[in-house]
Coordinates of C-alpha atoms in Angstrom, one line a residue:
M1 CA 32.3 -59.5 -5.7
S2 CA 30.4 -61.0 -8.7
L3 CA 31.9 -62.0 -12.0
A4 CA 30.1 -59.0 -13.6
D5 CA 31.7 -56.7 -11.0
V6 CA 35.2 -58.2 -11.7
K7 CA 34.7 -57.5 -15.4
E8 CA 33.5 -54.0 -14.6
S9 CA 36.6 -53.3 -12.4
Q10 CA 38.9 -54.4 -15.3
R11 CA 37.2 -51.9 -17.5
A12 CA 37.7 -49.1 -14.9
E13 CA 41.0 -47.8 -16.2
N14 CA 40.8 -44.5 -14.2
Q15 CA 38.9 -43.2 -11.2
F16 CA 36.4 -41.2 -13.3
R17 CA 34.9 -44.5 -14.7
L18 CA 34.0 -45.3 -11.0
L19 CA 31.4 -42.5 -11.2
I20 CA 29.3 -44.7 -13.6
S21 CA 30.0 -47.9 -11.7
R22 CA 27.2 -49.4 -9.6
R23 CA 29.8 -50.4 -7.0
F24 CA 30.8 -46.8 -6.3
A25 CA 28.6 -44.2 -7.8
P26 CA 25.7 -44.4 -5.3
F27 CA 28.1 -44.3 -2.4
F28 CA 30.0 -41.4 -3.9
W29 CA 26.9 -39.2 -4.4
T30 CA 25.6 -40.2 -0.9
Q31 CA 28.7 -39.0 0.8
F32 CA 29.0 -36.0 -1.5
L33 CA 25.4 -34.8 -0.7
G34 CA 26.0 -35.4 3.0
A35 CA 29.1 -33.3 3.1
F36 CA 27.4 -30.6 1.0
N37 CA 24.4 -30.5 3.3
D38 CA 26.4 -30.4 6.5
N39 CA 28.3 -27.3 5.3
V40 CA 25.2 -25.5 3.9
F41 CA 23.6 -25.9 7.3
K42 CA 26.7 -25.1 9.4
N43 CA 27.7 -22.0 7.5
F44 CA 24.2 -20.7 7.4
L45 CA 23.8 -21.2 11.2
I46 CA 27.2 -19.7 11.9
L47 CA 26.4 -16.5 9.9
I48 CA 23.0 -16.3 11.7
L49 CA 24.8 -16.6 15.1
A50 CA 27.5 -14.1 14.1
F51 CA 25.3 -11.3 12.7
Q52 CA 21.8 -11.8 14.0
V53 CA 21.9 -13.6 17.4
A54 CA 25.0 -12.4 19.2
K55 CA 24.7 -10.1 22.1
A56 CA 21.2 -8.8 21.3
D57 CA 19.7 -12.3 21.8
S58 CA 22.0 -14.0 24.3
G59 CA 24.4 -11.5 25.7
M60 CA 27.3 -13.6 24.2
S61 CA 29.8 -12.4 21.7
S62 CA 29.7 -13.8 18.2
N63 CA 33.1 -15.5 18.7
T64 CA 31.7 -17.3 21.8
L65 CA 28.6 -18.5 20.0
I66 CA 30.6 -19.7 17.0
N67 CA 33.0 -21.6 19.1
I68 CA 30.1 -23.2 21.0
A69 CA 28.6 -24.2 17.7
A70 CA 32.0 -25.7 16.5
G71 CA 32.4 -27.5 19.8
L72 CA 28.9 -29.0 19.6
F73 CA 29.5 -30.4 16.1
I74 CA 32.9 -32.0 17.0
L75 CA 31.9 -33.3 20.4
P76 CA 30.1 -36.5 19.1
F77 CA 33.3 -37.6 17.4
F78 CA 34.9 -37.9 20.8
L79 CA 31.8 -39.5 22.5
F80 CA 30.5 -41.9 19.8
S81 CA 33.2 -42.7 17.3
A82 CA 34.1 -45.9 19.2
L83 CA 30.5 -47.0 19.1
A84 CA 30.2 -46.1 15.5
G85 CA 33.2 -48.2 14.6
Q86 CA 31.8 -51.2 16.4
M87 CA 28.5 -50.9 14.6
A88 CA 30.2 -50.6 11.2
D89 CA 32.1 -53.8 11.9
K90 CA 29.1 -55.7 13.3
Y91 CA 26.4 -54.8 10.9
E92 CA 25.9 -54.8 7.1
K93 CA 27.1 -51.4 5.9
S94 CA 24.8 -50.4 3.1
Q95 CA 21.8 -50.7 5.5
L96 CA 23.7 -48.6 8.2
I97 CA 24.3 -45.9 5.6
T98 CA 20.6 -45.8 4.8
Y99 CA 19.8 -45.5 8.5
T100 CA 22.2 -42.6 9.0
K101 CA 20.8 -40.8 5.9
A102 CA 17.3 -41.3 7.3
L103 CA 18.5 -39.7 10.6
E104 CA 19.8 -36.7 8.5
V105 CA 16.4 -36.3 6.9
F106 CA 14.8 -36.0 10.4
I107 CA 17.5 -33.6 11.6
M108 CA 17.0 -31.3 8.7
M109 CA 13.2 -31.4 9.0
A110 CA 13.5 -30.4 12.7
A111 CA 16.1 -27.7 11.8
S112 CA 13.6 -26.3 9.3
G113 CA 11.0 -25.9 12.1
A114 CA 13.7 -24.4 14.5
F115 CA 14.7 -21.8 11.8
F116 CA 11.0 -20.9 11.2
F117 CA 10.4 -20.4 15.0
Q118 CA 13.8 -18.8 15.5
S119 CA 14.7 -21.3 18.2
H120 CA 18.5 -20.9 18.2
A121 CA 19.0 -23.1 21.2
T122 CA 17.2 -25.9 19.3
L123 CA 19.4 -25.3 16.3
L124 CA 22.6 -25.7 18.4
I125 CA 21.2 -29.0 19.8
L126 CA 20.4 -30.1 16.3
L127 CA 24.0 -29.2 15.2
F128 CA 25.2 -31.7 17.9
F129 CA 22.9 -34.4 16.3
L130 CA 24.3 -33.5 12.9
G131 CA 27.7 -34.1 14.3
L132 CA 26.4 -37.4 15.7
Q133 CA 25.1 -38.4 12.2
A134 CA 28.5 -37.6 10.7
T135 CA 30.2 -39.6 13.4
L136 CA 28.1 -42.7 12.6
F137 CA 28.7 -42.3 8.9
G138 CA 32.5 -41.9 9.1
P139 CA 33.7 -45.5 9.9
V140 CA 31.2 -46.9 7.4
K141 CA 32.3 -44.4 4.7
Y142 CA 35.9 -45.5 4.6
S143 CA 35.5 -49.2 5.6
I144 CA 33.0 -49.9 2.8
I145 CA 35.4 -48.7 0.0
P146 CA 37.7 -51.8 0.0
Q147 CA 34.7 -54.1 0.0
H148 CA 33.4 -52.8 -3.3
L149 CA 36.6 -51.8 -5.1
T150 CA 39.6 -53.9 -6.2
Q151 CA 43.0 -53.2 -4.8
G152 CA 43.9 -51.5 -8.1
E153 CA 40.9 -49.2 -7.7
L154 CA 41.5 -48.4 -4.1
V155 CA 43.7 -45.2 -4.7
G156 CA 41.3 -44.0 -7.3
G157 CA 38.3 -44.5 -5.1
N158 CA 39.8 -42.7 -2.2
A159 CA 40.9 -39.9 -4.5
M160 CA 37.4 -39.4 -5.7
V161 CA 36.0 -39.4 -2.2
E162 CA 38.6 -36.8 -1.0
M163 CA 38.0 -34.7 -4.0
G164 CA 34.2 -34.9 -3.7
T165 CA 34.4 -34.1 0.1
F166 CA 36.4 -31.0 -0.4
V167 CA 34.4 -29.8 -3.3
A168 CA 31.2 -30.4 -1.3
I169 CA 32.6 -28.5 1.6
L170 CA 33.5 -25.6 -0.6
I171 CA 30.2 -25.5 -2.5
G172 CA 28.2 -26.0 0.7
T173 CA 30.0 -23.2 2.5
I174 CA 29.5 -20.8 -0.4
T175 CA 25.9 -21.8 -0.8
G176 CA 25.2 -21.3 2.9
G177 CA 26.7 -17.8 2.7
L178 CA 24.6 -17.0 -0.4
L179 CA 21.3 -18.3 1.0
V180 CA 21.6 -16.1 4.2
Q181 CA 21.6 -13.0 2.0
L182 CA 18.4 -13.9 0.1
P183 CA 15.0 -12.4 1.1
G184 CA 13.0 -15.1 2.9
H185 CA 16.3 -17.0 3.5
V186 CA 14.7 -19.3 6.1
Y187 CA 12.4 -20.8 3.5
W188 CA 15.2 -21.3 1.0
L189 CA 17.4 -22.9 3.6
S190 CA 14.6 -25.1 5.0
G191 CA 13.5 -26.4 1.7
G192 CA 17.1 -26.8 0.4
V193 CA 18.5 -28.9 3.3
C194 CA 15.5 -31.1 3.4
L195 CA 15.6 -31.8 -0.4
I196 CA 19.4 -32.5 -0.2
A197 CA 18.9 -34.9 2.7
V198 CA 16.1 -36.8 0.9
A199 CA 18.3 -37.0 -2.2
G200 CA 21.1 -38.4 -0.2
F201 CA 18.7 -41.0 1.4
L202 CA 17.5 -42.1 -2.1
T203 CA 21.0 -42.5 -3.4
S204 CA 21.9 -44.6 -0.3
L205 CA 19.2 -47.1 -1.3
A206 CA 21.3 -48.0 -4.4
I207 CA 24.5 -48.8 -2.5
P208 CA 25.3 -52.5 -3.0
H209 CA 25.3 -54.9 -0.1
A210 CA 28.5 -54.9 2.0
A211 CA 28.6 -57.8 4.5
A212 CA 29.5 -57.3 8.2
N213 CA 33.2 -57.9 8.9
A214 CA 32.6 -59.0 12.5
P215 CA 29.0 -60.1 12.9
N216 CA 29.7 -61.8 16.3
L217 CA 31.2 -58.7 17.9
N218 CA 29.8 -57.8 21.3
I219 CA 29.1 -54.0 21.5
G220 CA 31.0 -52.2 24.3
W221 CA 29.2 -49.1 25.6
N222 CA 32.0 -47.5 27.6
P223 CA 33.4 -44.8 25.3
V224 CA 36.7 -44.4 27.0
R225 CA 37.5 -48.1 27.2
E226 CA 36.4 -48.7 23.6
T227 CA 38.3 -45.7 22.3
L228 CA 41.5 -47.0 23.8
R229 CA 40.7 -50.5 22.5
N230 CA 40.2 -49.1 19.0
I231 CA 43.5 -47.2 19.1
G232 CA 45.1 -50.4 20.2
F233 CA 43.8 -52.1 17.0
A234 CA 45.1 -49.1 15.0
R235 CA 48.6 -49.6 16.5
E236 CA 49.1 -52.9 14.7
P237 CA 50.8 -52.8 12.3
K238 CA 52.9 -49.7 13.1
S239 CA 52.6 -48.4 9.5
V240 CA 48.8 -48.1 9.9
F241 CA 49.1 -46.1 13.2
L242 CA 51.7 -43.8 11.7
S243 CA 49.5 -43.4 8.6
I244 CA 46.6 -42.4 10.9
L245 CA 48.9 -39.9 12.6
G246 CA 49.8 -38.6 9.2
I247 CA 46.2 -38.2 8.2
S248 CA 45.5 -36.4 11.5
W249 CA 48.4 -34.1 10.9
F250 CA 47.0 -33.2 7.5
W251 CA 43.7 -32.2 9.2
F252 CA 45.7 -30.2 11.7
L253 CA 47.4 -28.3 8.9
G254 CA 44.2 -27.9 6.9
T255 CA 42.3 -26.6 9.9
S256 CA 45.2 -24.2 10.7
Y257 CA 45.3 -22.8 7.2
L258 CA 41.5 -22.6 6.6
T259 CA 40.8 -21.1 10.0
Q260 CA 43.3 -18.3 9.5
L261 CA 42.5 -17.5 5.9
P262 CA 39.7 -14.9 6.8
N263 CA 41.9 -12.9 9.1
Y264 CA 45.0 -13.4 6.9
T265 CA 43.0 -11.9 4.0
K266 CA 41.6 -9.0 6.1
D267 CA 44.7 -8.1 8.2
I268 CA 47.6 -9.0 5.9
L269 CA 46.3 -8.9 2.3
H270 CA 43.6 -6.2 3.1
G271 CA 41.2 -8.1 1.0
S272 CA 37.4 -8.2 1.2
E273 CA 35.0 -11.1 1.6
G274 CA 35.3 -11.9 -2.1
V275 CA 39.1 -12.4 -1.7
V276 CA 38.4 -14.8 1.2
T277 CA 36.1 -16.9 -1.0
L278 CA 38.7 -17.0 -3.8
L279 CA 41.5 -18.2 -1.4
L280 CA 39.2 -20.9 0.0
T281 CA 38.3 -21.9 -3.5
M282 CA 41.9 -22.2 -4.6
F283 CA 42.8 -24.3 -1.6
S284 CA 39.9 -26.7 -2.2
I285 CA 40.6 -26.9 -5.9
G286 CA 44.2 -27.8 -5.0
I287 CA 43.0 -30.7 -2.8
G288 CA 40.8 -32.0 -5.5
I289 CA 43.5 -31.8 -8.2
G290 CA 46.1 -33.5 -5.9
S291 CA 43.6 -36.2 -4.9
L292 CA 42.8 -37.0 -8.6
L293 CA 46.5 -36.9 -9.6
C294 CA 47.3 -39.6 -7.1
E295 CA 45.9 -42.4 -9.1
R296 CA 47.8 -41.4 -12.2
L297 CA 51.1 -40.9 -10.4
S298 CA 50.7 -44.1 -8.4
G299 CA 50.0 -46.4 -11.3
H300 CA 46.7 -47.7 -9.8
K301 CA 48.4 -49.0 -6.6
V302 CA 48.9 -47.7 -3.1
E303 CA 52.1 -45.7 -3.7
L304 CA 53.6 -44.6 -0.4
G305 CA 56.3 -42.7 -2.2
L306 CA 53.8 -39.9 -2.8
V307 CA 53.6 -39.2 0.9
P308 CA 57.1 -37.8 1.4
F309 CA 56.6 -36.0 -1.9
G310 CA 53.5 -34.4 -0.4
S311 CA 55.4 -33.5 2.7
I312 CA 58.1 -31.8 0.7
G313 CA 55.6 -29.8 -1.3
L314 CA 53.7 -28.7 1.9
T315 CA 57.0 -27.5 3.3
V316 CA 58.2 -25.6 0.2
F317 CA 54.9 -23.8 -0.6
G318 CA 54.0 -23.2 3.1
L319 CA 57.4 -21.5 3.4
D320 CA 56.7 -19.4 0.3
L321 CA 53.3 -18.4 1.7
F322 CA 55.1 -17.0 4.7
W323 CA 57.6 -15.3 2.6
V324 CA 55.4 -13.6 0.0
H325 CA 53.7 -11.2 2.5
R326 CA 55.5 -11.2 5.8
T327 CA 54.0 -7.7 6.6
P328 CA 50.6 -6.3 5.7
I329 CA 50.1 -4.8 2.3
P330 CA 50.0 -1.0 2.6
T331 CA 46.6 0.1 1.3
E332 CA 43.6 2.2 2.2
G333 CA 40.5 0.0 3.1
L334 CA 39.8 -3.5 2.0
M335 CA 40.5 -4.4 -1.6
T336 CA 37.9 -5.8 -4.0
L337 CA 38.7 -9.0 -5.9
Q338 CA 39.8 -7.1 -8.9
Q339 CA 42.0 -4.8 -6.9
F340 CA 43.6 -7.7 -5.1
M341 CA 44.4 -9.5 -8.4
A342 CA 46.2 -6.3 -9.5
T343 CA 48.4 -6.3 -6.4
P344 CA 52.0 -7.6 -6.7
G345 CA 52.3 -11.0 -5.1
S346 CA 48.6 -11.9 -5.4
L347 CA 49.1 -14.6 -8.0
R348 CA 51.9 -16.0 -5.9
V349 CA 49.5 -16.4 -2.9
L350 CA 47.0 -18.1 -5.1
I351 CA 49.6 -20.5 -6.5
D352 CA 50.9 -21.3 -3.0
L353 CA 47.4 -22.2 -1.8
V354 CA 46.7 -24.4 -4.8
M355 CA 50.0 -26.2 -4.5
I356 CA 49.5 -26.6 -0.7
G357 CA 46.2 -28.3 -1.6
I358 CA 47.7 -30.4 -4.3
F359 CA 50.6 -31.7 -2.2
G360 CA 48.1 -32.2 0.7
G361 CA 46.2 -34.5 -1.7
F362 CA 49.4 -36.4 -2.4
N363 CA 49.8 -36.8 1.3
I364 CA 46.4 -37.9 2.4
V365 CA 45.0 -40.2 -0.3
P366 CA 47.7 -42.9 -0.1
L367 CA 47.5 -42.8 3.7
Y368 CA 43.8 -43.5 3.7
A369 CA 44.3 -46.3 1.1
L370 CA 47.1 -47.9 3.2
V371 CA 44.9 -47.9 6.3
Q372 CA 42.2 -49.7 4.4
L373 CA 44.6 -52.1 2.8
R374 CA 46.7 -53.1 5.8
T375 CA 44.1 -53.1 8.6
K376 CA 42.6 -56.5 9.5
T377 CA 39.2 -56.8 7.9
Q378 CA 37.3 -57.6 11.1
N379 CA 38.8 -54.5 12.8
R380 CA 38.7 -52.1 9.8
A381 CA 35.8 -49.9 10.8
R382 CA 37.0 -49.6 14.4
V383 CA 40.5 -48.6 13.2
I384 CA 38.8 -45.9 11.0
A385 CA 36.8 -44.8 14.1
A386 CA 40.1 -44.4 16.0
N387 CA 41.3 -42.3 13.0
N388 CA 38.3 -40.1 13.3
I389 CA 38.8 -39.5 17.0
L390 CA 42.5 -38.6 16.4
N391 CA 41.5 -36.3 13.5
A392 CA 39.1 -34.5 15.8
F393 CA 41.7 -34.3 18.5
F394 CA 44.3 -32.8 16.2
M395 CA 41.8 -30.2 14.8
V396 CA 41.1 -29.1 18.4
L397 CA 44.9 -28.9 19.0
A398 CA 45.1 -26.7 15.9
S399 CA 42.6 -24.3 17.3
L400 CA 44.3 -24.3 20.7
L401 CA 47.8 -23.7 19.1
A402 CA 46.4 -20.8 17.0
I403 CA 44.9 -19.2 20.2
S404 CA 48.1 -19.7 22.0
L405 CA 50.6 -18.4 19.4
I406 CA 48.5 -15.7 17.7
G407 CA 46.1 -14.6 20.5
L408 CA 48.4 -14.9 23.5
S409 CA 52.0 -14.8 22.2
G410 CA 51.3 -12.1 19.6
L411 CA 52.6 -13.9 16.5
T412 CA 51.5 -12.6 13.1
I413 CA 49.6 -14.9 10.9
P414 CA 52.6 -15.2 8.4
Q415 CA 54.8 -16.1 11.4
Y416 CA 52.2 -18.7 12.4
F417 CA 52.4 -20.2 8.9
L418 CA 56.2 -20.4 9.4
V419 CA 55.7 -22.3 12.6
L420 CA 53.4 -24.8 10.8
V421 CA 56.1 -25.3 8.2
L422 CA 58.7 -26.1 10.9
M423 CA 56.3 -28.4 12.7
N424 CA 55.6 -30.2 9.4
C425 CA 59.3 -30.8 8.9
C426 CA 59.6 -32.3 12.4
V427 CA 56.5 -34.6 12.0
A428 CA 57.6 -35.8 8.6
A429 CA 61.1 -36.5 9.9
Y430 CA 59.7 -38.5 12.8
I431 CA 57.3 -40.6 10.7
Y432 CA 59.9 -41.4 8.0
N433 CA 62.5 -42.2 10.6
V434 CA 60.2 -44.7 12.4
I435 CA 58.8 -46.2 9.2
P436 CA 61.5 -45.9 6.5
E437 CA 59.3 -47.7 4.0
F438 CA 57.8 -44.3 3.1
L439 CA 61.2 -42.8 2.3
M440 CA 62.3 -46.0 0.5
R441 CA 59.2 -45.9 -1.7
F442 CA 59.8 -42.2 -2.4
L443 CA 63.3 -43.0 -3.7
I444 CA 61.9 -45.7 -5.9
W445 CA 59.1 -43.4 -7.1
M446 CA 61.5 -40.6 -8.0
L447 CA 63.8 -43.1 -9.8
T448 CA 60.9 -44.5 -11.9
H449 CA 59.5 -41.0 -12.7
T450 CA 62.7 -39.2 -13.6
M451 CA 65.3 -41.4 -15.3
Y452 CA 62.8 -43.9 -16.7
R453 CA 59.3 -44.2 -18.2
V454 CA 58.2 -47.5 -16.8
Q455 CA 55.4 -49.5 -18.4
H456 CA 54.3 -52.9 -17.3
R457 CA 52.2 -55.6 -18.9
N458 CA 50.4 -58.7 -17.6
F459 CA 51.0 -57.9 -14.0
H460 CA 47.6 -59.4 -13.2
F461 CA 49.5 -62.7 -13.5
I462 CA 51.0 -61.9 -10.1
P463 CA 48.7 -63.2 -7.4
D464 CA 47.2 -60.6 -5.1
E465 CA 48.0 -62.7 -2.1
G466 CA 49.8 -65.9 -1.2
P467 CA 53.3 -67.1 -1.9
A468 CA 55.0 -67.0 -5.3
V469 CA 58.4 -66.5 -6.8
I470 CA 59.2 -64.0 -9.6
V471 CA 62.2 -64.8 -11.9
C472 CA 63.6 -62.1 -14.1
N473 CA 66.6 -61.3 -16.2
H474 CA 69.2 -59.1 -14.6
V475 CA 70.2 -56.0 -16.6
S476 CA 71.1 -53.2 -14.2
L477 CA 71.6 -52.1 -10.6
V478 CA 68.0 -50.8 -10.4
D479 CA 66.2 -53.8 -11.6
G480 CA 64.8 -54.5 -8.1
P481 CA 63.5 -50.9 -7.5
L482 CA 61.9 -50.7 -10.9
I483 CA 60.0 -54.0 -10.4
A484 CA 59.1 -53.0 -6.8
G485 CA 57.8 -49.7 -8.1
A486 CA 55.5 -51.3 -10.7
C487 CA 54.1 -54.1 -8.5
R488 CA 51.1 -53.6 -6.2
R489 CA 52.4 -56.1 -3.7
P490 CA 55.5 -55.8 -1.5
I491 CA 58.3 -57.9 -2.9
R492 CA 61.3 -59.4 -1.1
F493 CA 64.2 -59.4 -3.5
V494 CA 67.1 -61.9 -3.4
I495 CA 70.1 -59.6 -4.1
F496 CA 73.8 -60.4 -4.8
E497 CA 75.5 -59.3 -1.5
P498 CA 78.0 -56.8 -3.0
I499 CA 75.1 -55.0 -4.7
Y500 CA 73.0 -55.3 -1.5
R501 CA 75.8 -53.4 0.4
M502 CA 76.0 -50.4 -2.1
P503 CA 75.1 -46.9 -0.6
V504 CA 71.5 -45.7 -1.2
L505 CA 70.6 -49.1 -2.8
N506 CA 71.4 -50.7 0.6
F507 CA 68.8 -48.4 2.3
I508 CA 66.2 -49.4 -0.3
F509 CA 67.0 -53.1 -0.1
R510 CA 67.3 -53.2 3.7
T511 CA 64.0 -51.3 4.2
G512 CA 62.3 -53.6 1.7
K513 CA 63.6 -56.7 3.6
A514 CA 65.7 -57.9 0.7
I515 CA 67.6 -61.1 1.2
P516 CA 71.4 -60.9 0.4
I517 CA 72.9 -64.0 -1.2
D518 CA 76.4 -65.0 -2.3
S519 CA 77.9 -68.0 -4.1
Q520 CA 78.3 -71.2 -2.1
Q521 CA 82.1 -71.1 -2.8
R522 CA 82.6 -67.5 -1.7
N523 CA 80.4 -67.5 1.4
S524 CA 78.5 -70.7 2.2
E525 CA 77.0 -69.1 5.4
V526 CA 75.3 -66.3 3.5
Y527 CA 74.3 -68.8 0.7
N528 CA 72.6 -71.2 3.1
R529 CA 71.0 -68.4 5.2
A530 CA 69.5 -66.9 2.1
F531 CA 67.7 -70.1 1.2
D532 CA 66.4 -70.5 4.7
L533 CA 65.1 -66.9 4.7
I534 CA 63.4 -67.5 1.2
A535 CA 61.7 -70.6 2.5
Q536 CA 60.5 -68.8 5.6
A537 CA 59.2 -65.9 3.6
L538 CA 57.3 -68.2 1.3
D539 CA 55.8 -70.1 4.2
E540 CA 54.5 -66.8 5.5
G541 CA 52.8 -66.1 2.1
E542 CA 55.2 -63.4 0.8
L543 CA 56.3 -62.7 -2.7
I544 CA 59.9 -63.3 -3.6
C545 CA 61.9 -62.1 -6.7
I546 CA 65.2 -63.6 -7.8
F547 CA 67.5 -63.0 -10.7
P548 CA 68.6 -66.6 -11.6
E549 CA 71.5 -65.4 -13.8
G550 CA 73.3 -64.6 -10.6
K551 CA 74.9 -61.5 -12.0
M552 CA 74.2 -58.5 -14.2
T553 CA 74.5 -59.0 -17.9
S554 CA 77.8 -57.7 -19.5
D555 CA 76.6 -57.8 -23.1
G556 CA 72.9 -57.2 -22.9
E557 CA 72.1 -60.9 -23.5
I558 CA 70.4 -63.3 -21.0
D559 CA 72.9 -65.6 -19.4
F560 CA 72.0 -69.2 -18.4
F561 CA 69.8 -69.5 -15.3
R562 CA 71.4 -71.2 -12.3
P563 CA 69.5 -74.1 -10.7
G564 CA 68.9 -72.2 -7.4
I565 CA 65.2 -71.6 -8.5
E566 CA 64.7 -75.4 -8.6
K567 CA 66.1 -75.7 -5.1
I568 CA 63.7 -73.0 -3.9
V569 CA 60.6 -74.7 -5.5
N570 CA 61.6 -78.2 -4.3
R571 CA 61.7 -76.9 -0.8
S572 CA 58.6 -74.6 -1.1
P573 CA 56.3 -75.7 -3.9
V574 CA 54.8 -72.4 -5.1
P575 CA 54.0 -70.9 -8.5
V576 CA 56.8 -69.2 -10.4
I577 CA 56.0 -66.1 -12.5
P578 CA 58.6 -65.4 -15.3
M579 CA 59.3 -61.8 -16.0
A580 CA 61.4 -59.8 -18.5
L581 CA 63.0 -56.4 -18.4
R582 CA 63.2 -54.6 -21.7
G583 CA 65.0 -51.4 -22.6
L584 CA 67.3 -51.1 -19.6
W585 CA 70.5 -52.1 -21.5
G586 CA 72.6 -49.0 -22.1
S587 CA 71.2 -47.0 -19.2
F588 CA 73.5 -45.4 -16.6
F589 CA 72.9 -48.3 -14.2
S590 CA 73.8 -51.1 -16.7
N591 CA 77.2 -52.5 -17.6
R592 CA 77.2 -51.2 -21.2
G593 CA 80.3 -49.1 -21.8
G594 CA 82.0 -50.4 -18.6
Y595 CA 80.9 -51.2 -15.1
A596 CA 77.7 -49.5 -14.0
L597 CA 78.1 -46.0 -12.5
T598 CA 81.6 -45.5 -14.0
H599 CA 80.5 -44.2 -17.4
R600 CA 78.7 -41.0 -18.5
P601 CA 74.9 -41.3 -18.6
R602 CA 73.7 -41.6 -22.2
R603 CA 69.9 -41.8 -21.7
F604 CA 67.4 -40.1 -19.5
W605 CA 63.6 -40.6 -19.4
S606 CA 64.2 -43.9 -21.2
K607 CA 61.2 -46.1 -22.0
V608 CA 61.4 -49.4 -20.0
E609 CA 59.0 -52.3 -20.2
I610 CA 58.4 -55.0 -17.6
V611 CA 56.5 -57.9 -19.0
A612 CA 55.1 -60.8 -16.9
G613 CA 54.3 -64.2 -18.2
L614 CA 51.8 -66.9 -17.2
P615 CA 52.6 -68.6 -13.8
V616 CA 54.5 -71.9 -14.0
A617 CA 53.3 -74.7 -11.7
P618 CA 56.0 -75.8 -9.2
Q619 CA 56.2 -79.4 -10.6
E620 CA 57.0 -77.9 -14.1
V621 CA 59.8 -75.6 -13.0
T622 CA 63.2 -76.0 -14.5
A623 CA 65.9 -73.4 -14.7
H624 CA 66.4 -73.9 -18.5
G625 CA 62.6 -73.8 -19.1
L626 CA 62.3 -70.5 -17.2
Q627 CA 65.2 -69.1 -19.1
E628 CA 63.5 -69.8 -22.5
I629 CA 60.2 -68.2 -21.3
V630 CA 62.0 -65.1 -20.1
Q631 CA 64.0 -64.9 -23.3
E632 CA 60.7 -65.1 -25.3
L633 CA 59.1 -62.4 -23.1
R634 CA 62.1 -60.1 -23.6
G635 CA 62.3 -60.6 -27.3
E636 CA 65.0 -58.7 -29.3
Y637 CA 64.7 -55.6 -27.1
P638 CA 67.5 -55.8 -24.5

């Protein structure tokens, strides 16, 4: 990234500024136009198959033709995702995107001719090629984002992409439905999809260069072997693979809800087509809002704590959607939109769908960002290809489950929604049990967004990678979680062992791989082991945080810094970042008014500041010098 790009990224304080950034805007509009065009074409074709082609033309039912169309679109994801991932890692990405958009132009031109000559078999074949084009675009789409955005912009960029995708799907679906009703609809459709494809091709030409991550990669052509290999890449580290499973589960839920909305509207709500469109709109709006809120709630970093929060919301509002109309609404005929809105419970249904969408956004955006952040650069596109394969597989499973439970077992659609809620609880429990980091980050996120209003300054002094030690004054029991919640990088804290063993905090510290320490006089074994673990962590490039006072303040003032920091730096010469906590003294978790947790809470939603200072070179580190710097950073605000 050039110096100009770095300055631009520093000015991009929220995700909306990315829409005027040359690093992001051309890519955003390229993927937006592609998703829009796909859904205009697909929905138009499905409506043609359902109302004009079925039986009279082919002897097949509309359901059979529609299922064939859906299968043809999704089949390339199974056959060619592995190849697409390899190509996205091997070749320069902006050029690949241009080639895939050129393919879309040719597909839409051919589709225009097929519509004109009413060659429905050709249209189905072209739908397969449209799925192929989407398959080729998928790995490039998500692997190019971290090459053009900084780590602090990663959540915002993914949020904009998810919001744009769902808005494009919604508008494209509605547009396809409107076009089919117009006189001369074939001409409108043909001209429209070709113009959109050309527009997407032109915007792709402005996407900045994105170098190949693995230019020496040898392409493997066996789809089964390469798919298994890509999944193998995705399994390391485990958090990436479980994030991919979480993303796939979201698509399972989304497919399940969206597929059932038309019949839920007709059979349970007794609503007309306008009500279906309203429900689809509310769900898509919810996804967009949730995606955009992620950046604000996460503080411009990949905040895994939002994922359990999303799971809780999906469960609560999914349960309410089951509860609000467990039996069909008694009415004569199908209700118009105005009649539906006057029906008791209608507003509750709309709120449930919006909230399911919002919490779905909380669930999926951090997971996509984590996959991009923690995947090895040379394998990133292939891991995303594995994600696309699993997404497609879970969407197929969603259809099969609906057929089994609703079609064969006779469950009502509300009962099916209840099954989805119970399954969501089980999946969430499994993921958070295997990777407790998600739950740990959730507890930290809740703490920093309920009892405190945490603001931080100068955190750009903390290096994005490489070893370093943070030294900070010690005010309360939650100093570590508050710092961890504000920092973009994982931090390993050195914690006084009695505090390390405290309930709840022990789960947070243990999950975050904190290092317990005690005084040499009280427990020399724990003391020596702590310094060994610190040296090992720094050798591996990790970030360490210590509280050199060795204990929490009893009067709000900074005590003298012990020389342990000098011992650490002498053994591992790394930069030291001084840091000060301001505003925590007097909170429930501090020792003001007695030992922490033994006195009545006086303050909630307190403003807390965490201020970082310039890094100190290892040869200049002294305990007394660091104490003076931290004292100056803290000022007179304990």
